[in-house]
Amino acid sequence: MNLLTHLRTLFAPAVSAAAADPAKVPDYLAAVKPAGNPDHGDYQANFAMALAKAAGKKPPDVAREIVAALPVTTDIEPPTVAGPGFINVKFTPAFLARAVRELATDERLGLPVAANPRTYVIDLSGPNVAKPLHVGHLRSTIIGDALVRVLRALGHTVVGDNHLGDWGTQFGILLYGYKHHRDDAAFAADPVRELARLYVAVRKLFKQAGDDDEEGPTDDPVKKACQEETAKLHAGDAENVALWQTFMPACLEMLRPIYDRLDVKIDHALGESFYNPMLPGVVADLLAKGLARESKGAVVIPNAKGVIPQTDEEAKKEEPPAIVRKRDGAFTYTTTDLATVKYRMDTWKPDAMLYVVDARQALHFKTLFAAARRWGYDRVEFQHVQFGSIVGKDKKPFQTRTGGVVELSSLLDEAAEAALTKYEASYADRKAHGHDVPELTDAVKRDIAEVVGIGAVKYADLSGNRTSDYVYDADKMTATEGNTASYMQYAYARCCAIFRRENIDPGRFRTDPPAVILGEPAERALALQLLRFPEAVEAAAADYLPHLVTGYLWDLAKAYSVFFENCPVLKAPAPELRDSRLLLVDLVGRTIRRALDLLGIRVVERM
Ligand code: ARG
């Protein structure tokens, strides 16, 4: 059950009766929210002000009328009205105890199955293969995977699609490198490594070091030669196409260890090359429907106002148009994305298409969505699920310039190493303090460090609002205290340890749960928090914001720690109380595990 939904249902009849305009009722009910200050109650309803305004009454009067009109229920205490008309709501202990006991038998831990399941296509990861993996693609992979998991958990159909950049200028670089600088023996022995070396070596021949614009006009002879190789590939040159076909498996092979390590599986990997044969048809259709027209030799979709800016002056004032075929006949990123929209609509008929892509592409997606809608795809929800950049501790862009995949995997290595150091310290510390630590071999400790290290990278990425930049700090992200993966993973392992130590089978708390007793404030607070799991997941799904799940975990962990300090479990004063507390501990462990799983983060039972 979702507590918030339960309350809204309780308030609905009274609010409907009081509302002059029935269409506004859902908005009013949306103003039932978790209380900012738990001393005032569990939830707060803030709709009296808006209702009063529409009715020309005083908000506190309206609030009191609503409270008086509530159905008789033992689920909540009589609500109080405060300040300018806030209605404070508090659940009764009996209701919470009953609801938590029910929760214990629910494998879904209260997560609802969507009444109207939707089909989502999620565009995630999208690295440009054959090129050093940019850290931005790490974010897209992690955030995208979390959204896939969250939406699936709620019963939606989700198609994950990796829109690989497998047709771009980086292949010109590889083709040029292969033709002029290859080491045949090295290529035969390990094509992946040789291609990675060639990419880096050719980039070093560019006149301007660190020149990221591989595509733009240039007088650099090497860059120009690379661009010509790309153009030949696109024109269907037999030699280049054949080479591209030999390179592709090696390029995909470079990505595999990263996905494996991140524990990310993407359903499809239909890259740009897949759409290449469809591009002339897309342009022809846009021209035939009068949506695109020729302009200075190019084919262009005018902006929403129907304008194709002709002068620089105009271009400054107007929204940009979408170029779908350049003067030289080349198709663009937008043409490919339009073909992709059509293919996805034809194939999966989604209700929504989410693009988990760097915020710097905002204009591209705005233009793309507008063009796609005019092209007839106007009933699907298009969303650019954007995220900020990864920056270093100095707040400067965090970039991988020198190496290929090694760079990203070394980033993950660094996190695993930091995790191992911290983990070993905490292990030794716990042992020195006479804590009951499991005996673990070094190999097992290294496995734990990998789970903790990768978890740390993911959690750090997911726990900020995705739209902000995120500071990559291996030391901070692996901290054992605070809102980190390690903290949650420890909390989980501690829950498991309680059962293991006393040889108690947690199964009985799930099949035949004991009565739940919530006498202590810390018990009540923990029960309330456990019941709020569905609310957090549904909110994360509604706005595509995974940090609402980590925020929830942090609140849960805090409530658990207060409970743990104040409420002895194994040494509880009475057997009923011990059972009730064990049930809460078991639920905390299950909820942490499930929530981390929604974020793609693993746990271990002993650490
Ligand atoms: N390969 C692109 C890049 O690295 C990201 C692809 C995003 N998805 C899309 N359908 N455009 O910038």
Coordinates of C-alpha atoms and ligand atoms in Angstrom, one line a residue:
M1 CA 0.0 0.0 0.0
N2 CA 1.1 3.5 -0.7
L3 CA 0.3 5.6 2.5
L4 CA 0.0 8.8 0.4
T5 CA -2.6 7.2 -1.9
H6 CA -4.4 5.9 1.1
L7 CA -4.7 9.4 2.6
R8 CA -5.8 10.9 -0.7
T9 CA -8.5 8.3 -1.0
L10 CA -9.6 9.2 2.5
F11 CA -9.7 12.9 1.7
A12 CA -11.2 12.7 -1.8
P13 CA -14.9 12.7 -1.0
A14 CA -14.7 15.7 1.3
V15 CA -12.5 17.6 -1.1
S16 CA -14.8 16.9 -4.0
A17 CA -17.8 18.1 -2.0
A18 CA -15.9 21.3 -1.1
A19 CA -14.5 22.0 -4.6
A20 CA -16.4 24.4 -6.9
D21 CA -14.5 23.0 -9.9
P22 CA -14.4 19.2 -9.9
A23 CA -11.5 19.3 -12.5
K24 CA -9.3 20.8 -9.8
V25 CA -9.8 18.0 -7.3
P26 CA -6.7 16.0 -8.4
D27 CA -4.6 19.1 -7.9
Y28 CA -6.0 19.7 -4.5
L29 CA -5.3 16.1 -3.5
A30 CA -1.8 16.4 -4.8
A31 CA -1.2 18.9 -2.0
V32 CA -1.3 16.0 0.5
K33 CA 2.4 15.7 1.3
P34 CA 4.8 14.2 3.8
A35 CA 5.0 16.5 6.8
G36 CA 8.1 18.7 6.8
N37 CA 8.3 18.5 10.5
P38 CA 7.5 15.0 12.0
D39 CA 6.4 16.7 15.3
H40 CA 3.4 18.0 13.4
G41 CA 2.3 14.7 12.0
D42 CA 3.2 12.2 9.4
Y43 CA 1.6 14.0 6.5
Q44 CA 0.2 17.4 5.8
A45 CA -2.7 18.5 3.6
N46 CA -2.3 22.0 2.1
F47 CA -5.3 22.3 -0.1
A48 CA -7.5 24.4 2.2
M49 CA -5.9 27.7 1.0
A50 CA -6.7 27.1 -2.6
L51 CA -10.2 25.7 -1.9
A52 CA -10.9 28.7 0.4
K53 CA -9.8 31.2 -2.3
A54 CA -12.2 29.6 -4.9
A55 CA -15.1 29.6 -2.4
G56 CA -14.4 33.1 -0.8
K57 CA -14.0 31.6 2.6
K58 CA -11.3 31.6 5.3
P59 CA -8.8 28.7 4.9
P60 CA -8.8 27.5 8.5
D61 CA -12.7 27.3 8.3
V62 CA -12.4 25.3 5.1
A63 CA -9.8 23.0 6.7
R64 CA -12.0 22.4 9.7
E65 CA -15.0 21.6 7.4
I66 CA -13.0 19.1 5.5
V67 CA -11.8 17.5 8.7
A68 CA -15.4 17.3 10.0
A69 CA -16.5 15.7 6.7
L70 CA -13.9 12.9 6.7
P71 CA -15.2 9.4 6.9
V72 CA -15.1 7.6 10.2
T73 CA -11.8 5.8 10.4
T74 CA -9.4 4.3 12.9
D75 CA -6.5 4.6 10.5
I76 CA -5.7 8.1 11.5
E77 CA -5.9 10.2 14.6
P78 CA -8.4 13.1 14.4
P79 CA -6.5 15.6 12.2
T80 CA -5.5 19.0 13.6
V81 CA -5.6 22.3 11.8
A82 CA -2.7 24.6 12.1
G83 CA -1.5 28.1 10.9
P84 CA -3.2 29.3 7.7
G85 CA -5.2 26.1 7.3
F86 CA -2.7 23.2 7.2
I87 CA -4.3 19.9 8.0
N88 CA -1.9 17.7 10.0
V89 CA -2.4 13.9 9.8
K90 CA -1.0 11.2 11.9
F91 CA -1.6 7.5 11.5
T92 CA -2.7 5.5 14.6
P93 CA -0.3 3.0 16.1
A94 CA -2.8 0.3 15.5
F95 CA -3.0 1.1 11.8
L96 CA 0.8 1.2 11.4
A97 CA 1.2 -2.0 13.3
R98 CA -1.3 -3.8 11.1
A99 CA 0.1 -2.4 7.9
V100 CA 3.7 -3.4 8.7
R101 CA 2.6 -6.9 9.6
E102 CA 0.9 -7.1 6.2
L103 CA 4.0 -5.7 4.5
A104 CA 6.0 -8.5 6.0
T105 CA 4.1 -11.1 4.0
D106 CA 4.3 -9.1 0.8
E107 CA 7.1 -10.1 -1.5
R108 CA 6.8 -6.8 -3.4
L109 CA 7.2 -4.8 -0.1
G110 CA 4.2 -2.8 -1.0
L111 CA 5.2 -1.8 -4.5
P112 CA 2.1 -1.6 -6.6
V113 CA 1.6 -3.1 -10.0
A114 CA 0.7 -0.2 -12.3
A115 CA -3.1 -0.2 -13.0
N116 CA -2.4 1.1 -16.5
P117 CA 1.0 -0.4 -17.5
R118 CA 2.8 1.6 -20.1
T119 CA 5.5 0.7 -22.6
Y120 CA 8.7 2.7 -22.3
V121 CA 11.6 2.8 -24.7
I122 CA 14.7 3.9 -22.7
D123 CA 17.6 5.2 -24.8
L124 CA 20.6 4.7 -22.6
S125 CA 24.4 4.5 -22.6
G126 CA 24.9 5.3 -26.3
P127 CA 28.7 5.3 -26.3
N128 CA 30.6 6.2 -29.4
V129 CA 32.3 2.9 -30.0
A130 CA 36.0 2.8 -31.0
K131 CA 36.6 5.9 -29.0
P132 CA 37.6 6.3 -25.4
L133 CA 34.5 5.9 -23.3
H134 CA 33.5 9.3 -22.1
V135 CA 32.5 9.5 -18.5
G136 CA 29.2 11.0 -19.6
H137 CA 28.3 7.6 -21.0
L138 CA 28.9 6.2 -17.5
R139 CA 26.2 8.4 -16.1
S140 CA 23.8 7.6 -18.9
T141 CA 24.4 3.9 -18.4
I142 CA 23.9 4.0 -14.6
I143 CA 21.0 6.4 -14.5
G144 CA 19.3 4.7 -17.5
D145 CA 19.7 1.3 -16.0
A146 CA 18.2 2.5 -12.7
L147 CA 15.2 3.9 -14.6
V148 CA 14.8 0.6 -16.5
R149 CA 14.7 -1.3 -13.2
V150 CA 12.4 1.2 -11.4
L151 CA 9.8 1.2 -14.1
R152 CA 9.9 -2.5 -14.6
A153 CA 9.4 -3.0 -10.9
L154 CA 6.2 -1.2 -11.1
G155 CA 4.9 -3.5 -13.8
H156 CA 5.6 -1.4 -16.9
T157 CA 7.1 -2.8 -20.1
V158 CA 10.5 -1.4 -20.7
V159 CA 12.7 -1.7 -23.7
G160 CA 16.3 -0.7 -23.1
D161 CA 18.0 0.4 -26.3
N162 CA 21.7 1.3 -26.6
H163 CA 21.9 3.9 -29.4
L164 CA 25.6 3.1 -30.2
G165 CA 27.6 5.7 -32.0
D166 CA 29.0 3.2 -34.4
W167 CA 29.0 5.1 -37.7
G168 CA 30.7 8.3 -36.8
T169 CA 34.0 10.1 -37.4
Q170 CA 35.9 7.9 -35.0
F171 CA 35.8 5.2 -37.6
G172 CA 37.6 7.5 -40.0
I173 CA 40.3 7.8 -37.4
L174 CA 40.5 4.0 -37.1
L175 CA 40.5 3.5 -40.9
Y176 CA 43.2 6.1 -41.3
G177 CA 45.2 4.6 -38.5
Y178 CA 44.7 1.0 -39.8
K179 CA 45.8 2.0 -43.2
H180 CA 48.9 3.9 -42.2
H181 CA 50.1 2.9 -38.8
R182 CA 48.9 -0.6 -38.0
D183 CA 51.0 -3.3 -36.5
D184 CA 49.8 -6.5 -38.2
A185 CA 51.1 -8.8 -35.5
A186 CA 49.5 -6.8 -32.8
F187 CA 46.2 -6.6 -34.7
A188 CA 46.2 -10.4 -35.2
A189 CA 47.0 -11.1 -31.6
D190 CA 44.6 -8.6 -30.0
P191 CA 42.5 -6.5 -32.3
V192 CA 40.8 -4.7 -29.4
R193 CA 44.0 -3.5 -28.0
E194 CA 45.5 -2.5 -31.4
L195 CA 42.4 -0.5 -32.4
A196 CA 42.5 1.3 -29.0
R197 CA 46.1 2.1 -29.6
L198 CA 45.5 3.3 -33.1
Y199 CA 42.7 5.6 -32.1
V200 CA 44.9 7.3 -29.5
A201 CA 48.0 7.4 -31.8
V202 CA 46.1 9.1 -34.6
R203 CA 44.5 11.6 -32.3
K204 CA 48.0 12.5 -31.2
L205 CA 48.8 13.4 -34.8
F206 CA 46.1 16.0 -34.9
K207 CA 47.8 19.4 -34.9
Q208 CA 45.9 20.7 -31.9
A209 CA 46.2 18.4 -29.0
G210 CA 42.9 17.7 -27.3
D211 CA 40.9 18.8 -30.3
D212 CA 37.6 17.2 -29.6
D213 CA 35.9 18.4 -32.8
E214 CA 36.6 15.5 -35.1
E215 CA 33.9 16.6 -37.5
G216 CA 34.3 20.3 -38.1
P217 CA 36.0 22.0 -41.0
T218 CA 39.8 21.8 -40.8
D219 CA 43.1 22.5 -42.5
D220 CA 44.8 19.8 -40.4
P221 CA 46.0 17.3 -43.0
V222 CA 45.6 14.2 -40.7
K223 CA 42.2 15.2 -39.5
K224 CA 41.1 15.9 -43.1
A225 CA 42.4 12.5 -44.2
C226 CA 40.4 10.9 -41.4
Q227 CA 37.3 12.8 -42.4
E228 CA 37.7 11.6 -46.0
E229 CA 37.9 8.0 -44.7
T230 CA 34.6 8.5 -42.9
A231 CA 33.0 10.0 -46.0
K232 CA 34.1 7.0 -48.1
L233 CA 32.7 4.6 -45.5
H234 CA 29.4 6.4 -45.6
A235 CA 29.4 6.4 -49.4
G236 CA 29.7 2.6 -49.3
D237 CA 33.3 2.3 -50.4
A238 CA 33.9 -1.5 -50.4
E239 CA 37.2 -1.5 -48.7
N240 CA 36.2 0.8 -45.9
V241 CA 32.9 -1.0 -45.3
A242 CA 34.7 -4.3 -45.1
L243 CA 37.2 -2.9 -42.6
W244 CA 34.3 -1.4 -40.6
Q245 CA 32.8 -4.8 -40.5
T246 CA 36.0 -6.3 -39.1
F247 CA 36.4 -3.5 -36.6
M248 CA 32.9 -3.6 -35.2
P249 CA 33.2 -6.9 -33.2
A250 CA 36.4 -5.7 -31.6
C251 CA 34.8 -2.3 -30.8
L252 CA 31.9 -4.0 -29.1
E253 CA 34.3 -6.3 -27.3
M254 CA 35.9 -3.2 -25.8
L255 CA 32.6 -2.3 -24.2
R256 CA 31.7 -5.7 -22.8
P257 CA 33.9 -5.8 -19.7
I258 CA 32.5 -2.4 -18.6
Y259 CA 28.9 -3.4 -18.9
D260 CA 29.7 -6.7 -17.1
R261 CA 31.4 -5.0 -14.3
L262 CA 28.6 -2.5 -14.0
D263 CA 26.1 -5.4 -14.0
V264 CA 24.1 -3.7 -16.8
K265 CA 22.3 -5.6 -19.5
I266 CA 20.7 -3.6 -22.3
D267 CA 18.0 -5.4 -24.3
H268 CA 19.0 -3.9 -27.7
A269 CA 22.0 -2.2 -29.2
L270 CA 20.7 -0.7 -32.4
G271 CA 23.4 1.8 -33.2
E272 CA 23.5 4.5 -35.8
S273 CA 24.8 2.1 -38.5
F274 CA 21.6 0.1 -38.2
Y275 CA 19.6 3.1 -39.3
N276 CA 21.9 4.2 -42.1
P277 CA 19.9 2.4 -44.9
M278 CA 16.7 4.1 -43.8
L279 CA 18.0 7.7 -43.9
P280 CA 17.3 8.5 -47.6
G281 CA 13.7 7.3 -47.1
V282 CA 13.3 9.5 -44.0
V283 CA 14.4 12.6 -46.0
A284 CA 12.2 11.7 -49.0
D285 CA 9.2 11.3 -46.7
L286 CA 9.8 14.6 -45.0
L287 CA 10.1 16.3 -48.4
A288 CA 7.0 14.6 -49.7
K289 CA 4.9 15.6 -46.7
G290 CA 6.1 19.2 -47.1
L291 CA 7.7 19.1 -43.6
A292 CA 11.2 19.7 -45.0
R293 CA 12.5 21.8 -47.8
E294 CA 15.6 22.6 -49.7
S295 CA 17.6 25.5 -48.4
K296 CA 21.0 26.5 -49.9
G297 CA 21.5 22.9 -51.1
A298 CA 20.7 21.3 -47.8
V299 CA 17.4 19.7 -46.7
V300 CA 16.0 21.4 -43.7
I301 CA 12.9 21.1 -41.4
P302 CA 12.0 24.7 -40.5
N303 CA 11.6 25.5 -36.8
A304 CA 8.2 25.4 -35.1
K305 CA 7.3 28.9 -36.5
G306 CA 8.0 27.5 -40.0
V307 CA 11.2 29.6 -40.4
I308 CA 14.6 28.6 -41.7
P309 CA 16.8 31.4 -40.5
Q310 CA 18.9 32.7 -43.5
T311 CA 21.2 35.2 -41.9
D312 CA 23.3 35.1 -38.7
E313 CA 21.1 37.9 -37.4
E314 CA 18.0 35.8 -37.8
A315 CA 19.7 32.7 -36.5
K316 CA 20.4 34.5 -33.2
K317 CA 16.7 35.4 -32.7
E318 CA 15.0 32.2 -34.0
E319 CA 14.9 28.6 -32.8
P320 CA 17.1 26.5 -34.9
P321 CA 15.7 24.4 -37.8
A322 CA 16.7 20.8 -38.1
I323 CA 19.1 19.9 -40.9
V324 CA 18.4 16.4 -42.2
R325 CA 20.7 16.4 -45.2
K326 CA 23.8 18.5 -45.5
R327 CA 24.9 20.2 -48.7
D328 CA 27.5 17.5 -49.3
G329 CA 24.7 14.9 -49.1
A330 CA 25.6 13.6 -45.7
F331 CA 22.8 12.8 -43.2
T332 CA 23.0 14.1 -39.7
Y333 CA 22.6 13.0 -36.1
T334 CA 19.0 14.3 -36.3
T335 CA 18.2 12.3 -39.5
T336 CA 19.4 9.2 -37.7
D337 CA 17.4 10.0 -34.6
L338 CA 14.2 10.6 -36.7
A339 CA 14.7 7.2 -38.3
T340 CA 15.1 5.8 -34.8
V341 CA 11.9 7.3 -33.6
K342 CA 10.0 5.8 -36.5
Y343 CA 11.6 2.4 -36.1
R344 CA 10.9 2.3 -32.3
M345 CA 7.3 3.4 -32.9
D346 CA 6.8 0.8 -35.6
T347 CA 8.5 -2.0 -33.6
W348 CA 7.4 -1.4 -29.9
K349 CA 4.6 1.1 -30.1
P350 CA 5.8 2.8 -26.9
D351 CA 3.8 5.3 -24.8
A352 CA 7.0 7.0 -23.9
M353 CA 10.5 7.4 -25.2
L354 CA 13.1 8.5 -22.7
Y355 CA 16.5 9.7 -23.8
V356 CA 19.0 9.5 -20.9
V357 CA 21.6 11.8 -22.4
D358 CA 23.9 14.6 -21.2
A359 CA 22.2 17.9 -20.6
R360 CA 24.5 19.5 -23.3
Q361 CA 22.3 17.9 -25.9
A362 CA 19.2 19.6 -24.7
L363 CA 18.8 21.7 -27.9
H364 CA 19.2 18.6 -30.1
F365 CA 16.4 16.8 -28.4
K366 CA 14.1 19.8 -28.3
T367 CA 14.5 20.2 -32.0
L368 CA 14.2 16.5 -32.6
F369 CA 11.0 16.1 -30.5
A370 CA 9.4 19.1 -32.3
A371 CA 10.2 17.6 -35.7
A372 CA 9.0 14.1 -34.7
R373 CA 5.7 15.5 -33.5
R374 CA 5.1 17.3 -36.7
W375 CA 6.1 14.1 -38.6
G376 CA 3.1 12.5 -36.9
Y377 CA 4.5 11.1 -33.7
D378 CA 2.5 13.4 -31.5
R379 CA 0.9 11.0 -29.1
V380 CA 4.0 9.5 -27.6
E381 CA 5.7 11.2 -24.5
F382 CA 9.1 12.3 -25.5
Q383 CA 11.5 13.1 -22.6
H384 CA 15.1 14.1 -22.6
V385 CA 16.1 12.7 -19.2
Q386 CA 19.1 14.9 -18.9
F387 CA 22.0 14.9 -16.5
G388 CA 24.9 17.2 -15.6
S389 CA 28.5 16.6 -16.2
I390 CA 30.9 14.6 -14.0
V391 CA 33.4 17.0 -12.6
G392 CA 36.6 16.5 -10.6
K393 CA 37.2 17.6 -7.1
D394 CA 38.4 20.9 -8.5
K395 CA 34.9 21.3 -10.2
K396 CA 36.6 21.2 -13.6
P397 CA 35.4 18.8 -16.3
F398 CA 36.5 15.3 -15.5
Q399 CA 37.7 13.9 -18.8
T400 CA 39.4 10.9 -20.2
R401 CA 41.7 12.0 -22.9
T402 CA 44.6 9.7 -23.2
G403 CA 43.5 6.1 -23.2
G404 CA 40.6 3.9 -24.3
V405 CA 38.5 1.6 -22.1
V406 CA 41.4 1.4 -19.7
E407 CA 40.5 4.9 -18.6
L408 CA 37.0 4.0 -17.5
S409 CA 38.0 0.7 -16.0
S410 CA 40.8 2.3 -14.1
L411 CA 38.2 4.8 -12.8
L412 CA 36.3 1.8 -11.5
D413 CA 39.5 0.2 -10.3
E414 CA 40.2 3.3 -8.3
A415 CA 36.9 3.1 -6.6
A416 CA 37.3 -0.6 -5.8
E417 CA 40.7 0.1 -4.3
A418 CA 39.4 2.9 -2.2
A419 CA 36.6 0.6 -1.1
L420 CA 39.1 -2.2 -0.2
T421 CA 41.2 0.1 1.9
K422 CA 38.2 1.4 3.8
Y423 CA 36.7 -1.9 4.1
E424 CA 39.8 -3.5 5.5
A425 CA 40.2 -0.7 8.0
S426 CA 36.6 -1.0 9.2
Y427 CA 36.9 -4.8 9.4
A428 CA 40.1 -4.5 11.6
D429 CA 38.4 -1.9 13.7
R430 CA 35.3 -4.0 14.3
K431 CA 37.5 -7.0 15.1
A432 CA 39.6 -4.9 17.6
H433 CA 36.4 -3.8 19.3
G434 CA 35.3 -7.3 19.9
H435 CA 32.5 -7.1 17.3
D436 CA 31.4 -10.4 15.8
V437 CA 33.0 -10.2 12.4
P438 CA 32.9 -13.1 9.9
E439 CA 36.1 -14.8 9.1
L440 CA 36.8 -13.9 5.4
T441 CA 39.6 -14.8 3.1
D442 CA 41.5 -12.1 1.2
A443 CA 39.8 -13.3 -2.1
V444 CA 36.4 -12.8 -0.5
K445 CA 37.4 -9.4 0.8
R446 CA 38.4 -8.4 -2.7
D447 CA 35.0 -9.5 -4.0
I448 CA 33.3 -7.5 -1.3
A449 CA 35.5 -4.5 -2.3
E450 CA 34.3 -4.8 -5.9
V451 CA 30.6 -4.9 -4.9
V452 CA 31.2 -1.9 -2.6
G453 CA 33.4 0.0 -5.0
I454 CA 31.1 -0.4 -8.0
G455 CA 28.1 0.3 -5.7
A456 CA 29.8 3.4 -4.5
V457 CA 30.3 4.8 -8.1
K458 CA 26.7 4.1 -8.9
Y459 CA 25.2 5.4 -5.7
A460 CA 27.3 8.6 -5.9
D461 CA 26.0 9.1 -9.4
L462 CA 22.4 8.4 -8.5
S463 CA 22.1 10.2 -5.2
G464 CA 22.4 13.7 -6.4
N465 CA 19.6 15.3 -8.5
R466 CA 20.6 14.0 -11.9
T467 CA 20.3 17.5 -13.5
S468 CA 23.2 18.8 -11.3
D469 CA 26.9 18.2 -12.1
Y470 CA 28.4 15.6 -10.0
V471 CA 31.8 15.6 -8.3
Y472 CA 33.7 12.4 -8.8
D473 CA 35.5 11.8 -5.5
A474 CA 36.5 8.1 -5.0
D475 CA 37.3 8.8 -1.3
K476 CA 34.0 10.3 -0.4
M477 CA 31.9 7.9 -2.4
T478 CA 33.3 4.9 -0.5
A479 CA 32.9 6.4 2.9
T480 CA 31.4 4.0 5.4
E481 CA 29.3 6.7 7.1
G482 CA 26.7 8.9 5.5
N483 CA 24.5 8.6 2.4
T484 CA 26.7 6.1 0.5
A485 CA 26.3 2.7 -0.9
S486 CA 28.7 1.2 1.7
Y487 CA 26.6 2.5 4.5
M488 CA 23.5 0.9 3.1
Q489 CA 25.4 -2.3 2.3
Y490 CA 26.7 -2.5 5.9
A491 CA 23.3 -1.9 7.3
Y492 CA 22.0 -4.7 5.1
A493 CA 24.8 -7.1 6.3
R494 CA 24.1 -6.2 9.9
C495 CA 20.4 -7.1 9.5
C496 CA 21.5 -10.5 8.1
A497 CA 24.0 -11.0 10.9
I498 CA 21.4 -10.7 13.6
F499 CA 19.6 -13.7 12.2
R500 CA 22.7 -15.6 11.5
R501 CA 24.2 -15.2 14.9
E502 CA 21.2 -16.7 16.7
N503 CA 20.4 -19.1 14.0
I504 CA 17.0 -17.6 13.5
D505 CA 15.2 -18.4 10.2
P506 CA 13.8 -15.1 8.9
G507 CA 11.4 -17.0 6.8
R508 CA 8.9 -17.3 9.6
F509 CA 8.6 -13.5 9.8
R510 CA 7.5 -13.5 6.2
T511 CA 5.0 -16.4 6.1
D512 CA 3.6 -16.2 9.6
P513 CA 4.4 -12.8 11.0
P514 CA 4.0 -12.1 14.7
A515 CA 2.0 -9.2 16.0
V516 CA 3.8 -5.9 15.6
I517 CA 4.3 -3.7 18.7
L518 CA 5.1 -0.1 18.2
G519 CA 5.4 1.3 21.7
E520 CA 8.7 3.2 21.3
P521 CA 8.8 6.4 19.1
A522 CA 11.8 4.8 17.3
E523 CA 9.7 1.8 16.4
R524 CA 6.9 3.9 15.2
A525 CA 9.2 6.0 13.1
L526 CA 10.8 3.0 11.6
A527 CA 7.5 1.4 10.7
L528 CA 6.3 4.5 9.0
Q529 CA 9.5 4.7 7.0
L530 CA 9.2 1.1 5.9
L531 CA 5.7 1.8 4.7
R532 CA 6.9 4.7 2.6
F533 CA 8.9 2.6 0.2
P534 CA 6.3 2.5 -2.5
E535 CA 5.7 6.2 -2.2
A536 CA 9.4 6.8 -2.9
V537 CA 9.6 4.4 -5.8
E538 CA 6.5 5.8 -7.4
A539 CA 7.8 9.3 -7.1
A540 CA 11.1 8.3 -8.7
A541 CA 9.2 6.7 -11.6
A542 CA 6.9 9.6 -12.1
D543 CA 9.6 12.2 -12.6
Y544 CA 12.4 9.8 -13.7
L545 CA 14.5 10.8 -10.6
P546 CA 16.4 7.9 -9.1
H547 CA 17.7 10.1 -6.3
L548 CA 14.3 9.9 -4.7
V549 CA 15.1 6.2 -4.0
T550 CA 18.5 7.0 -2.5
G551 CA 16.9 9.8 -0.4
Y552 CA 14.4 7.3 0.8
L553 CA 17.2 4.8 1.7
W554 CA 19.0 7.4 3.6
D555 CA 15.9 8.2 5.7
L556 CA 15.3 4.6 6.3
A557 CA 18.9 4.0 7.4
K558 CA 18.7 6.9 9.8
A559 CA 15.4 5.6 11.3
Y560 CA 17.0 2.2 11.6
S561 CA 20.0 3.5 13.4
V562 CA 17.9 5.4 15.9
F563 CA 15.8 2.3 16.4
F564 CA 19.0 0.2 16.9
E565 CA 20.3 2.5 19.5
N566 CA 17.1 2.7 21.5
C567 CA 15.4 -0.7 21.1
P568 CA 17.4 -3.9 22.0
V569 CA 16.3 -6.6 19.6
L570 CA 17.8 -9.9 20.8
K571 CA 17.8 -8.7 24.4
A572 CA 14.3 -7.2 24.2
P573 CA 12.5 -7.3 27.5
A574 CA 9.8 -9.7 26.3
P575 CA 9.6 -12.5 23.7
E576 CA 6.7 -10.8 21.8
L577 CA 8.7 -7.6 21.6
R578 CA 11.8 -9.5 20.4
D579 CA 9.7 -11.1 17.7
S580 CA 8.1 -7.8 16.7
R581 CA 11.6 -6.2 16.5
L582 CA 13.0 -9.0 14.5
L583 CA 10.2 -8.6 12.0
L584 CA 11.2 -4.9 11.7
V585 CA 14.9 -5.8 11.2
D586 CA 14.0 -8.3 8.6
L587 CA 11.9 -5.8 6.7
V588 CA 14.7 -3.2 6.9
G589 CA 17.1 -5.7 5.3
R590 CA 14.7 -6.7 2.6
T591 CA 13.8 -3.1 1.8
I592 CA 17.4 -2.0 1.6
R593 CA 18.2 -4.9 -0.6
R594 CA 15.2 -4.2 -2.9
A595 CA 15.9 -0.5 -3.1
L596 CA 19.6 -1.1 -3.9
D597 CA 18.5 -3.6 -6.5
L598 CA 16.3 -1.0 -8.2
L599 CA 19.5 1.1 -8.5
G600 CA 21.5 -1.8 -9.9
I601 CA 23.6 -2.1 -6.7
R602 CA 24.5 -5.4 -5.2
V603 CA 24.7 -6.4 -1.6
V604 CA 26.6 -9.1 0.3
E605 CA 25.2 -11.0 3.4
R606 CA 28.5 -11.0 5.3
M607 CA 31.1 -8.3 5.4
Ligands
ARG1 N1 26.3 8.7 -29.1 C1 25.7 9.9 -28.6 C2 26.8 10.7 -27.9 O1 27.8 10.2 -27.5 C3 24.6 9.6 -27.6 C4 23.4 9.0 -28.2 C5 22.2 9.4 -27.5 N2 21.0 8.9 -28.0 C6 20.4 9.3 -29.1 N3 19.3 8.7 -29.6 N4 20.8 10.4 -29.7 O2 26.7 11.9 -27.9

